[in-house]
Coordinates of C-alpha atoms in Angstrom, one line a residue:
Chain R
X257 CA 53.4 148.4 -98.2
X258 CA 55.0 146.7 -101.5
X259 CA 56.2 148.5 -104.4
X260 CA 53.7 148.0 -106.5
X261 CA 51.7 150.4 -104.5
X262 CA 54.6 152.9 -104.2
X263 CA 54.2 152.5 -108.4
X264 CA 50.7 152.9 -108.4
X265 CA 51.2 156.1 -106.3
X266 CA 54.2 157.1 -108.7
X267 CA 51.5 156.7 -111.9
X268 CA 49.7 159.7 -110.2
X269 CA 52.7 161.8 -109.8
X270 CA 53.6 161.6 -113.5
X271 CA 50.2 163.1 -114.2
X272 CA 50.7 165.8 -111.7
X273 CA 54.0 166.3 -112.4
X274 CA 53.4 166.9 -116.2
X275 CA 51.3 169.8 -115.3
X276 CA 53.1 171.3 -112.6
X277 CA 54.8 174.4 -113.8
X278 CA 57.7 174.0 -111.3
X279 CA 59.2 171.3 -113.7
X280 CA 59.8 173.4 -116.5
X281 CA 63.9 172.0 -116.5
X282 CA 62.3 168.3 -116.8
X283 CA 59.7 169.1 -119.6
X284 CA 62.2 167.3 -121.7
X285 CA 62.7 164.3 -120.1
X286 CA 58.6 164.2 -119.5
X287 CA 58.1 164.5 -123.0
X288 CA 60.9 161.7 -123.6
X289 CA 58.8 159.7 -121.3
X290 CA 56.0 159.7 -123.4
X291 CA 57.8 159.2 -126.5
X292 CA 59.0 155.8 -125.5
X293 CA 57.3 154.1 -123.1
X294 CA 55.3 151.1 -123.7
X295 CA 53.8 150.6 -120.6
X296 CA 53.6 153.7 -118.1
X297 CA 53.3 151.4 -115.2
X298 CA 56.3 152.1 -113.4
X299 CA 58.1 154.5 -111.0
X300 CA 58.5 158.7 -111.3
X301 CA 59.4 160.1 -114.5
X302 CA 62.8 161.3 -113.3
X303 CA 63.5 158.2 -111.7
X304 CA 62.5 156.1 -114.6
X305 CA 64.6 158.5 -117.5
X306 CA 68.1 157.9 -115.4
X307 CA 67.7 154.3 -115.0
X308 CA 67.1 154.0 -118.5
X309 CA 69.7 156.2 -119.5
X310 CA 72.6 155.0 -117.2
X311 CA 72.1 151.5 -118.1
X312 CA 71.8 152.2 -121.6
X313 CA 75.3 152.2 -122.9
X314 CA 76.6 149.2 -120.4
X315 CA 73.8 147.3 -119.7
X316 CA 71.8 144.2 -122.7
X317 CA 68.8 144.6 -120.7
X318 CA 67.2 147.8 -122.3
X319 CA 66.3 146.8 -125.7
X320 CA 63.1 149.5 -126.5
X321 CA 63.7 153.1 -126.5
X322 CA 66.4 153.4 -128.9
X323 CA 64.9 157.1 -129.5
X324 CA 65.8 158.4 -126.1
X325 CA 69.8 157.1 -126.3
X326 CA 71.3 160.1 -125.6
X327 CA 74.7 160.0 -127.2
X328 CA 77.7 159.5 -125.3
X329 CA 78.1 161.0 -121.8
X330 CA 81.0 162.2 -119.9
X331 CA 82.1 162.8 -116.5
X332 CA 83.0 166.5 -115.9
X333 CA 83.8 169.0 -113.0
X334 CA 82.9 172.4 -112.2
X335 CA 84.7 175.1 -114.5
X336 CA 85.1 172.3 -117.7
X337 CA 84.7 173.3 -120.6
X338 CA 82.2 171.0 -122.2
X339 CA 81.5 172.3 -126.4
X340 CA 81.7 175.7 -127.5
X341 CA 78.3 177.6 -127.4
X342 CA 78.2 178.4 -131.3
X343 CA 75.8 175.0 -131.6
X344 CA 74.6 174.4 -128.2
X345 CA 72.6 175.8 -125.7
X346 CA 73.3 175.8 -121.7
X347 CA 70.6 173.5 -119.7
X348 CA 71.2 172.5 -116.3
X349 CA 73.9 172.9 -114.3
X350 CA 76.2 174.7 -117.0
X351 CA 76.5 178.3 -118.2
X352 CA 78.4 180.0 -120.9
X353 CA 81.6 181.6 -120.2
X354 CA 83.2 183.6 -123.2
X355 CA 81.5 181.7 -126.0
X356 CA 81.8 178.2 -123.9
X357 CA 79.7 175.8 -122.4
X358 CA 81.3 175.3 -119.3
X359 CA 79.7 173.0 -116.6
X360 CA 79.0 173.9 -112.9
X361 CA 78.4 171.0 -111.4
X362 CA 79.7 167.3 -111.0
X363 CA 78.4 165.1 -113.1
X364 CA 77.8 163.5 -116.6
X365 CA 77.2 165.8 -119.4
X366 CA 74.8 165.2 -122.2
X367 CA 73.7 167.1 -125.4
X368 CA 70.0 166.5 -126.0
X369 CA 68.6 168.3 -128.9
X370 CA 71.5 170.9 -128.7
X371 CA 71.0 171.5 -124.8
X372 CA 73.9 170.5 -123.2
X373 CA 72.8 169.6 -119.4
X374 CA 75.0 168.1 -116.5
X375 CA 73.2 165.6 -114.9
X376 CA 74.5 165.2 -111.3
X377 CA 75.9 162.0 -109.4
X378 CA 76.4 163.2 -106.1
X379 CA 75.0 165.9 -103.6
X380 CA 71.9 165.9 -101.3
X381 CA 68.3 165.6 -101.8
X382 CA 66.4 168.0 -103.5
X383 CA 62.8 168.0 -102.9
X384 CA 60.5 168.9 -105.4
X385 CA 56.5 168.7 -105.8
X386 CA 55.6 165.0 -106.2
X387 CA 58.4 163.3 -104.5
X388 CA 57.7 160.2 -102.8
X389 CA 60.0 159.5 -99.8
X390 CA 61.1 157.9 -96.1
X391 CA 61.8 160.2 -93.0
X392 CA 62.1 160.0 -89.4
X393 CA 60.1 161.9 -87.2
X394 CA 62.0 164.2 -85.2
X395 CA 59.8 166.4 -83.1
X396 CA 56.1 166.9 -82.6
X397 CA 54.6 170.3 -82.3
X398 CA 51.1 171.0 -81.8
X399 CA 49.8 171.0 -85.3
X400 CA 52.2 168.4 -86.5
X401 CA 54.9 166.6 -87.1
X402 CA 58.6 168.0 -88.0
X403 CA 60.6 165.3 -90.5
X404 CA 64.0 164.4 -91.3
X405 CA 63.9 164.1 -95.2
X406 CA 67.7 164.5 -95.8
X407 CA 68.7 167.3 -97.6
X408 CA 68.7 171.0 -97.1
X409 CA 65.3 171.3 -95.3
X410 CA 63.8 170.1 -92.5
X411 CA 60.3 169.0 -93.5
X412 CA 56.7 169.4 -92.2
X413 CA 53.7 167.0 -91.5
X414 CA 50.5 169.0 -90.9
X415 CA 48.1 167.0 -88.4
X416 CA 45.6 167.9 -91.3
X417 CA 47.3 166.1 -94.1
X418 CA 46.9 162.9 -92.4
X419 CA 43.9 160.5 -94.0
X420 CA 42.2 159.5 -90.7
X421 CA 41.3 161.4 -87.7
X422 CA 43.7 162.0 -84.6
X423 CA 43.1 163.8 -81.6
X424 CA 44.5 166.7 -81.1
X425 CA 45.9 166.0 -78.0
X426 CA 47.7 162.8 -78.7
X427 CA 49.3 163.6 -81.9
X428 CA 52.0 161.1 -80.6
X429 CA 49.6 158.1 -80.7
X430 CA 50.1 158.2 -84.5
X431 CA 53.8 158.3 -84.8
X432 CA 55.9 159.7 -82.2
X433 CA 59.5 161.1 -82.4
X434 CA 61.7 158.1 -84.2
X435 CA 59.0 156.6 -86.3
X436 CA 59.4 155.9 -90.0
X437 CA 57.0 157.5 -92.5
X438 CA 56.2 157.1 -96.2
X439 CA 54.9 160.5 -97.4
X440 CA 54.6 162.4 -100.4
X441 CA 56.1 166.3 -101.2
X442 CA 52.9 168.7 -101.2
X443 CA 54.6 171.3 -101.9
X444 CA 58.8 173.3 -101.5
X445 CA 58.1 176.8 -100.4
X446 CA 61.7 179.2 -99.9
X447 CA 63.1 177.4 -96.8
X448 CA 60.0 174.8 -95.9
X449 CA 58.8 171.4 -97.2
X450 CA 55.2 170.2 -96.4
X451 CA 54.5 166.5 -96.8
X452 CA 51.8 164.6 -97.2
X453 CA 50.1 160.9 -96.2
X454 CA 46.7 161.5 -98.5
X455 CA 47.7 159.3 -101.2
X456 CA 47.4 155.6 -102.1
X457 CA 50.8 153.7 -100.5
X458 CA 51.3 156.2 -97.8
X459 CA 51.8 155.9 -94.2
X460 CA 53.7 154.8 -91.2
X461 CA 56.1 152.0 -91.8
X462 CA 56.1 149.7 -88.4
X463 CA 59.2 148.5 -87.2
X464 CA 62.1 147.1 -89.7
X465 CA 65.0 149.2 -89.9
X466 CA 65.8 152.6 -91.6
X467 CA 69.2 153.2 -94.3
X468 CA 70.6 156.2 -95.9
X469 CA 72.4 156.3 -99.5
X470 CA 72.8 159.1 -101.8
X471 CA 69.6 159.9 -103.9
X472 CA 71.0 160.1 -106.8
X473 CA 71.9 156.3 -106.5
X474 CA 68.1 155.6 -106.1
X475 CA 67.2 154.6 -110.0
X476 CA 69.3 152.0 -109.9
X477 CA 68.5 150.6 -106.6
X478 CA 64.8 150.4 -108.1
X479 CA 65.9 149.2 -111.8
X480 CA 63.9 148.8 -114.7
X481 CA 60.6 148.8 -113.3
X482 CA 61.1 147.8 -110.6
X483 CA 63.6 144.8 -111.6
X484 CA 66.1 145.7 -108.7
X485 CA 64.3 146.0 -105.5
X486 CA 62.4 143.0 -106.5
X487 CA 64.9 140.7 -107.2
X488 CA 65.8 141.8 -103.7
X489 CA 62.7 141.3 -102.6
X490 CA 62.4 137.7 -103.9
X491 CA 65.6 136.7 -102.7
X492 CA 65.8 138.3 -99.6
X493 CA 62.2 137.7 -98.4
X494 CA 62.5 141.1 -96.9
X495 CA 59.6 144.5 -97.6
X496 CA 61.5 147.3 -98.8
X497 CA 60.2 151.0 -99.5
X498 CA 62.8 153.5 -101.2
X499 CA 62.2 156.9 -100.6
X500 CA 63.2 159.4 -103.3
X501 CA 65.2 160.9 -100.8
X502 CA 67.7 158.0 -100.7
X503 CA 66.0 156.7 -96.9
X504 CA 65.5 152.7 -97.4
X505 CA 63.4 151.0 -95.0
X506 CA 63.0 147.4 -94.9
X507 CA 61.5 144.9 -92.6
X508 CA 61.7 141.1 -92.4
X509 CA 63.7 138.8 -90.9
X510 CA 67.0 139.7 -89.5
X511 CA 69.2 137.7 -91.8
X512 CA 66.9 138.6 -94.8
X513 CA 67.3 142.5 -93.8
X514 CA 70.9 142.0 -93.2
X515 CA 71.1 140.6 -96.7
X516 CA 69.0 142.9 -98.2
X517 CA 71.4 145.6 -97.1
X518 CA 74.4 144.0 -97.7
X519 CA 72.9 144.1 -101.8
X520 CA 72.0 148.2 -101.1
X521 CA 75.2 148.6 -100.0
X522 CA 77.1 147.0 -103.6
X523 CA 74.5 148.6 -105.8
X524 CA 75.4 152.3 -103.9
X525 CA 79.2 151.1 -104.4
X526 CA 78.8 149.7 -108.0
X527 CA 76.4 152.4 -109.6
X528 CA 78.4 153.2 -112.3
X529 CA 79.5 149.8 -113.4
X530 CA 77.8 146.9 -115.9
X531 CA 75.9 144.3 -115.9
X532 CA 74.8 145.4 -112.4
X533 CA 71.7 143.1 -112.3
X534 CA 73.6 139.9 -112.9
X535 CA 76.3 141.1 -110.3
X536 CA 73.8 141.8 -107.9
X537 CA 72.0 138.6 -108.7
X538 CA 74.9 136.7 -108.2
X539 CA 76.0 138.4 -105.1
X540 CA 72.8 137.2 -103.8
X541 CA 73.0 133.8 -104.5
X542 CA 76.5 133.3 -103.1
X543 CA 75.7 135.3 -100.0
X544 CA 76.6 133.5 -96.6
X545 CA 75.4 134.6 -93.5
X546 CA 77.6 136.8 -91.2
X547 CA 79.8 137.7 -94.6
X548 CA 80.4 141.3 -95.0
Chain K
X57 CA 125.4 182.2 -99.2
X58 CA 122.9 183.1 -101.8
X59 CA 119.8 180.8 -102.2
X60 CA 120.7 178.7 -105.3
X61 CA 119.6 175.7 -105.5
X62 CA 116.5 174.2 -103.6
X63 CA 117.1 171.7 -100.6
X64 CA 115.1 169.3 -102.3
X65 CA 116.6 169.4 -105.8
X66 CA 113.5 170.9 -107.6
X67 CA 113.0 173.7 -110.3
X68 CA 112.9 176.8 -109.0
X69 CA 109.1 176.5 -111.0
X70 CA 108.7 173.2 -110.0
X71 CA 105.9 172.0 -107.4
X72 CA 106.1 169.1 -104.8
X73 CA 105.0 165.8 -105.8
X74 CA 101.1 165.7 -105.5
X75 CA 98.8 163.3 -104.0
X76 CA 94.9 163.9 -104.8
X77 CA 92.2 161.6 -104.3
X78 CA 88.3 162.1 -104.1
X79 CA 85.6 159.8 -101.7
X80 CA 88.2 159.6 -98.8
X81 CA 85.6 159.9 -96.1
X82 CA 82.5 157.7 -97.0
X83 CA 80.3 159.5 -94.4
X84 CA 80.5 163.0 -96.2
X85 CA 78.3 163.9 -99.0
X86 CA 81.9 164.8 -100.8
X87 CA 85.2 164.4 -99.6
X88 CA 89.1 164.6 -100.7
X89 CA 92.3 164.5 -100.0
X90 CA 95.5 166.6 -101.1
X91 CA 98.6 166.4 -100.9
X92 CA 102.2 168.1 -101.5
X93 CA 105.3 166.7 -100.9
X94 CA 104.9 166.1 -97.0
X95 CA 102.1 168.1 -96.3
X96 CA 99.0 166.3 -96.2
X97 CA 95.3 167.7 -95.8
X98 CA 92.2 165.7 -95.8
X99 CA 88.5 167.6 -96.5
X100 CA 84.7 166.7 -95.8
X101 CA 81.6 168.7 -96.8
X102 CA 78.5 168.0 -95.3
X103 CA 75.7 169.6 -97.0
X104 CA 73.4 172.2 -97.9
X105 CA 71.6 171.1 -94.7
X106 CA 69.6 172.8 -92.2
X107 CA 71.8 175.3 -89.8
X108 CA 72.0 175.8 -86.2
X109 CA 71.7 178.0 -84.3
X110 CA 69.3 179.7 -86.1
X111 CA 70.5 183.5 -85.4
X112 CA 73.3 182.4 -88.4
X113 CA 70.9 181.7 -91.0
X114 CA 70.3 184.4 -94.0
X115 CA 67.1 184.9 -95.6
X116 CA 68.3 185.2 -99.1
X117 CA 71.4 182.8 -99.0
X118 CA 73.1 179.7 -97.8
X119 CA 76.6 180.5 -95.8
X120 CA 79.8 178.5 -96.0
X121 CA 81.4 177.2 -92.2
X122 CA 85.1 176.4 -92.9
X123 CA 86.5 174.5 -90.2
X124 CA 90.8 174.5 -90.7
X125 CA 92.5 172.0 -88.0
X126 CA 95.9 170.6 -87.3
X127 CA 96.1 166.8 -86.2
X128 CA 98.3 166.6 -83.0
X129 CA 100.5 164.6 -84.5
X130 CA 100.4 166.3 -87.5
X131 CA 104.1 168.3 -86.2
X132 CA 106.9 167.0 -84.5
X133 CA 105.7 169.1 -81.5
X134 CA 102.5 168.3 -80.6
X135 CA 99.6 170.7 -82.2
X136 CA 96.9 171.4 -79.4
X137 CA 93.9 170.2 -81.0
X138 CA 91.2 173.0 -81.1
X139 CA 90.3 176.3 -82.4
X140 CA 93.3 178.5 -82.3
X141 CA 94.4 181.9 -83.2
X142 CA 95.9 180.8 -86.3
X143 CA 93.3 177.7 -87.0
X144 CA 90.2 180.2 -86.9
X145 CA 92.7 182.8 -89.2
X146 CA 92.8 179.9 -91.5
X147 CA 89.1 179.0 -91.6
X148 CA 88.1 182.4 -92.5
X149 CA 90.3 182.9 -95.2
X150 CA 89.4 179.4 -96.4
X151 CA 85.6 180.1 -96.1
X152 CA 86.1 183.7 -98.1
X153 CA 88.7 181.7 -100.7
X154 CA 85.6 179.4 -101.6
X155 CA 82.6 181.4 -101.5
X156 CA 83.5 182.7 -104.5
X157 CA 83.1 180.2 -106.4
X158 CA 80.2 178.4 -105.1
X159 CA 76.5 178.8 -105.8
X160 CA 75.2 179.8 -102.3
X161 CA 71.9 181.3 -103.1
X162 CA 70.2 177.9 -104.2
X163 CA 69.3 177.0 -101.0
X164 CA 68.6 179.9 -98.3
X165 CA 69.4 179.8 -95.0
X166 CA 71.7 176.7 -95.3
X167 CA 74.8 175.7 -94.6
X168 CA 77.5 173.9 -96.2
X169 CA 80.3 172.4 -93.9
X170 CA 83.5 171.7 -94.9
X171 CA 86.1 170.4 -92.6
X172 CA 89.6 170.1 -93.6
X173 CA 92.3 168.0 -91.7
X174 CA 96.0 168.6 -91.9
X175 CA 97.5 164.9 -91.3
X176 CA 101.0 166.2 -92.0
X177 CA 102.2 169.9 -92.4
X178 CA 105.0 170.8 -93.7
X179 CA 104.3 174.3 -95.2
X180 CA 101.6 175.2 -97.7
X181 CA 99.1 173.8 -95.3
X182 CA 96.5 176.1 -96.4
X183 CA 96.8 176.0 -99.9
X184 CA 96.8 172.4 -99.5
X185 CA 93.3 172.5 -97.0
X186 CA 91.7 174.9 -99.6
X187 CA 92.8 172.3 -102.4
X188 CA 91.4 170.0 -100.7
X189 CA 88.4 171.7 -100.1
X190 CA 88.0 172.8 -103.5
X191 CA 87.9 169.0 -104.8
X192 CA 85.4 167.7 -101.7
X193 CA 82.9 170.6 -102.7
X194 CA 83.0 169.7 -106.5
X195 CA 82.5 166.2 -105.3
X196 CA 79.5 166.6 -102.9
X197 CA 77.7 168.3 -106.0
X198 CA 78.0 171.1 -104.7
X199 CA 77.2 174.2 -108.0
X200 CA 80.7 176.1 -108.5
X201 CA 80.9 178.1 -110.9
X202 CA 84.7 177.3 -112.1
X203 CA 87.6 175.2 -109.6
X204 CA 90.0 177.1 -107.7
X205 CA 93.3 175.8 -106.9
X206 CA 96.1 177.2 -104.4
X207 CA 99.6 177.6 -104.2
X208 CA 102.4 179.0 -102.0
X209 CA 105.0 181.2 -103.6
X210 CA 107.9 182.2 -101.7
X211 CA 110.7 184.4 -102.4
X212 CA 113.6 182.6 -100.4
X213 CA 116.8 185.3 -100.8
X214 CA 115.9 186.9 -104.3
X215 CA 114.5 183.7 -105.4
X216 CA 110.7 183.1 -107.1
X217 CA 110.5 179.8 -105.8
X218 CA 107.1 177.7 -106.5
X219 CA 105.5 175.2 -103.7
X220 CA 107.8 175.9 -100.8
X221 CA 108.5 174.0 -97.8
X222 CA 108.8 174.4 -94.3
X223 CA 112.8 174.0 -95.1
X224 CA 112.8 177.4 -96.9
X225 CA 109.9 179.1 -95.3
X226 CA 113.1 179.2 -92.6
X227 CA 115.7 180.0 -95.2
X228 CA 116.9 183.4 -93.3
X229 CA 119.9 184.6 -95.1
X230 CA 120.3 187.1 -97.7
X231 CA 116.9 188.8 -98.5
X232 CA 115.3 185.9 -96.6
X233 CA 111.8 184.5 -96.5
X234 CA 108.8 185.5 -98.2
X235 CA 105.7 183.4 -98.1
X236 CA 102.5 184.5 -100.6
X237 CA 99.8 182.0 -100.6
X238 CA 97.8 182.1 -104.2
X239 CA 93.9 181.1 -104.7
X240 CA 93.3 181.3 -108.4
X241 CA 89.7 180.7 -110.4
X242 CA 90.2 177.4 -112.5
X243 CA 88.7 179.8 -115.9
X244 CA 88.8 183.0 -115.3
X245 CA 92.6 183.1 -113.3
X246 CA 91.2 185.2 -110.9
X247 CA 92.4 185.4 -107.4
X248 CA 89.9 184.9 -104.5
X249 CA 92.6 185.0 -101.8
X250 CA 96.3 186.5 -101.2
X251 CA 97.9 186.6 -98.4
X252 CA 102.0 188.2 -97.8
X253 CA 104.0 187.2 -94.8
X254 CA 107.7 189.1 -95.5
X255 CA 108.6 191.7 -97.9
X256 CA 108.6 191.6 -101.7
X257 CA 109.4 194.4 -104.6
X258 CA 106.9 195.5 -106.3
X259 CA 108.0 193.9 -109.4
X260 CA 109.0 190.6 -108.0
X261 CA 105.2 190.7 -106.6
X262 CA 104.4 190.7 -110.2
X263 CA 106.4 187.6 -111.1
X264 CA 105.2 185.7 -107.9
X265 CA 101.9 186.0 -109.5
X266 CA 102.5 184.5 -112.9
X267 CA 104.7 181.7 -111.1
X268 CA 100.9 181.5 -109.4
X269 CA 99.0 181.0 -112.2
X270 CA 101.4 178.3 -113.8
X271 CA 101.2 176.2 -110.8
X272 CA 98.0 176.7 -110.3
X273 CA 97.2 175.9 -114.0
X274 CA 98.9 172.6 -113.1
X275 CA 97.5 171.9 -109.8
X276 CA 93.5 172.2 -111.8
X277 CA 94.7 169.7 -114.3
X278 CA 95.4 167.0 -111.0
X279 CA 92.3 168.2 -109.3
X280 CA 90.5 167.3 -112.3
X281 CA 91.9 163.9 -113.1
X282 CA 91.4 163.3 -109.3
X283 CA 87.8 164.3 -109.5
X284 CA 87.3 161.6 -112.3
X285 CA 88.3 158.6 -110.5
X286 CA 92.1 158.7 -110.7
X287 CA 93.9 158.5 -107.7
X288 CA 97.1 160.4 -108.2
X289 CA 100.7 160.1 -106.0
X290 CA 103.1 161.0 -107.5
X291 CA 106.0 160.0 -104.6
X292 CA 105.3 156.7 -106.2
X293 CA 105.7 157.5 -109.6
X294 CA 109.0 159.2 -108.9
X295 CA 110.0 155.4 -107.6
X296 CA 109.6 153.4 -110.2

């Protein structure tokens, strides 16, 4: 499974997700989407919008879109004041306290046609409609499969929403309790997440090997379309699927995989700073085997 | 011999040097570490995840699991490791300081776990776990509504004092000790936990609690600058 299929996959989603009514809070950044992009070939609309954004004001390498520059960001904590509420409205993560706009969450603040949103660094996964991401199995019932997404919810396979057929009585010939899946969100009901393999790019990932980071850290793993994970690719010789959900599988051989997630490992660490593609690029290039 | 001066040379207003730092535990999804003077707690939050055992969960709303524990070595006489009378005390008040503040309802029937360590205790061990707390929360992204802080005020003889230590928490003459441990909102100065271990005028209460919020206005301002990537110690900055 490359990434170009994961991105084919993610072109649907946009569509999808433009209609969904769950994403009223990301209308905005949908519509920004629109706005500037040249090409739409590339990953989710939220994905794509951070990336852009957090690179903007450090890194050379995002030359269109000068619409969407949202002006200057700051980190704030719960309780911060962040402007007074006489010009601005709250948006995500922030409320108004006695004529404030105070934030409630961790994160960078940004004013975007006078909504002032937080948008956060850290914290769990949360799955929405649309999602495309990596779990473990962790227990088969008769019906299904139960998946470990990350996050607050355990999620849910149906035997139903696979594409071929499986006997009912050997559910575990498909993929049995440890096995890696790429699947896609169906649907987030109070307390429950269904999944999904009937899309293009979906499906059990054989073998290789299975890391966490934090979701939020996931744009930039990717890059700009894609320019990350496939100069990791290229110079690792390895596969590698990034799950929304922050899971990484990769596969290839053991030095390349090692390698590969040496490179995970400095973009989680480095997310925040400059010029992170050249860093990473170098970091490749002088890597040494057995070098931490 | 009334209480005058402090044993340590501070302010009667003055708090222990502070040490705050955010990330300490790379494993949790937020973690931090306080410090005042000599006592030293670290904290870990794990979550919103799924909870077990299941009988715990609440339809409408995630909880909050507190989990308060002394090193062993963490005293000069050895602190049994494990749930104790005073541990589990600890943890509840810690879980009821905090879940004011936080934003449970977002995802029902989870949990968020937050552990807190005391390396080194030397009164104010609470304040300084709930600190702690407080900062790893905010850090694991977790939605608060404002940042709480917490302080120990103590009246040692007829003393106000701010940020005492174990020192003067055995101060006996005179009036002797009093301990009151503060948690106040970040915004609103509310107070989401009090406790009172001695006895206290009515009026002196009232002073202990704007000696609370001062240090507590103080102690928001390090949480803060913690939070955004400084890592504060102020034992060193005495030095130089």
């Amino acid at each position: 499974m490359t990434e170009e299929k994961q991105e084919e996959a993610n072109e649907l989603d946009q569509e999808k997700t433009e209609n969904s009514i769950e994403e009223n809070s990301k209308e905005t950044q949908s519509n920004e989407i629109t706005e500037d992009k040249s090409d739409n070939s590339n990953a989710e609309p939220q994905e794509n919008k951070e990336t852009e954004s957090l690179s903007e004001p450090t890194n050379n390498e995002s030359t269109h879109s000068e619409s969407s520059i949202p002006k200057e960001r700051k980190l704030v904590i719960p309780g911060e004041i962040i402007v007074s509420a006489e010009d601005n409205l709250p948006g995500d993560f922030t409320r108004n306290q006695d004529g404030n706009i105070v934030a409630t969450r961790y994160g960078l603040a940004e004013t975007y046609n006078r909504v002032v949103r937080v948008i956060p660094i850290s914290g769990v996964f949360e799955p929405r409609r649309g999602n495309t991401i990596v779990g473990r199995v962790e227990d088969i019932n008769f019906s299904g499969w139960s998946i470990n997404i990350g996050g607050p919810y355990n999620a849910f396979l149906p035997l139903v929403e696979c594409p071929r057929f499986i006997n009912r009585n050997n559910i575990e010939d498909f993929a049995t309790v440890g096995d890696v899946l790429a699947m896609k969100i169906l649907g987030v009901k109070r307390g429950s997440v269904d999944l999904t393999l009937k899309s293009r790019g979906l499906g059990k990932l054989e073998g290789g090997r299975l890391i966490k980071i934090n979701p939020h850290k996931v744009p930039r793993v990717i890059g700009k379309e894609g320019s990350m994970i496939n100069l990791i690719k290229e110079n690792t010789g390895t596969e590698i699927m990034v799950g929304q959900n922050g899971f990484i599988w990769l596969t290839g051989e053991l030095a390349g995989e090692i390698k590969a997630e040496a490179a995970i490992d400095l973009i989680s660490q480095e997310s925040t700073s400059s010029g992170l593609t050249e860093k990473v690029e170098e970091f490749l290039k002088n890597y040494k085997d057995g070098e931490k | 011999m009334p209480y005058e001066k402090r044993a340590d040379g501070r302010e009667m207003n003055e708090l222990r040097p502070i040490q705050a730092k955010v990330g300490v535990v790379p494993n949790a999804d937020g973690s931090a570490l306080f410090g005042a003077g000599k006592t030293i707690a670290i904290a870990a939050v794990y979550g919103p995840k799924p909870l077990h055992p299941a009988h715990m969960k609440k339809a409408d709303t995630g909880i909050i699991r507190c989990e308060y524990n002394m090193l062993p070595f963490s005293v000069t006489e050895r602190a049994r490791p494990g749930p104790s009378r005073r541990s589990k005390e600890i943890s509840m008040i810690t879980e009821n300081a905090l879940a004011g503040v936080i934003d449970l309802k977002r995802f029902p029937g989870t949990v968020i776990d937050v552990q807190i360590m005391i390396v080194q205790a030397d009164a104010g061990t609470r304040c300084a776990g709930i600190n702690a707390a407080a900062m790893a929360l905010a850090h694991a992204g977790i939605v608060m509504k404002e940042m709480i802080s917490s302080v120990a005020i103590g009246k040692i003889d007829d003393k106000i004092a701010t940020d005492i230590t174990k020192e003067e928490e055995d101060y006996h003459d005179g009036e002797g000790p009093t301990d009151i441990p503060f948690t106040i909102t970040s915004n609103s100065k509310e107070i989401t936990h009090l406790q009172l271990d001695g006895y206290i005028q009515t009026h002196r209460f009232k002073e202990s609690i704007e000696a609370a919020k001062i240090a507590c206005e103080k102690l928001n301002e390090i949480q803060i600058r913690a939070l955004k990537g400084e890592e504060i110690d102020e034992n060193k900055e005495k030095e130089k």
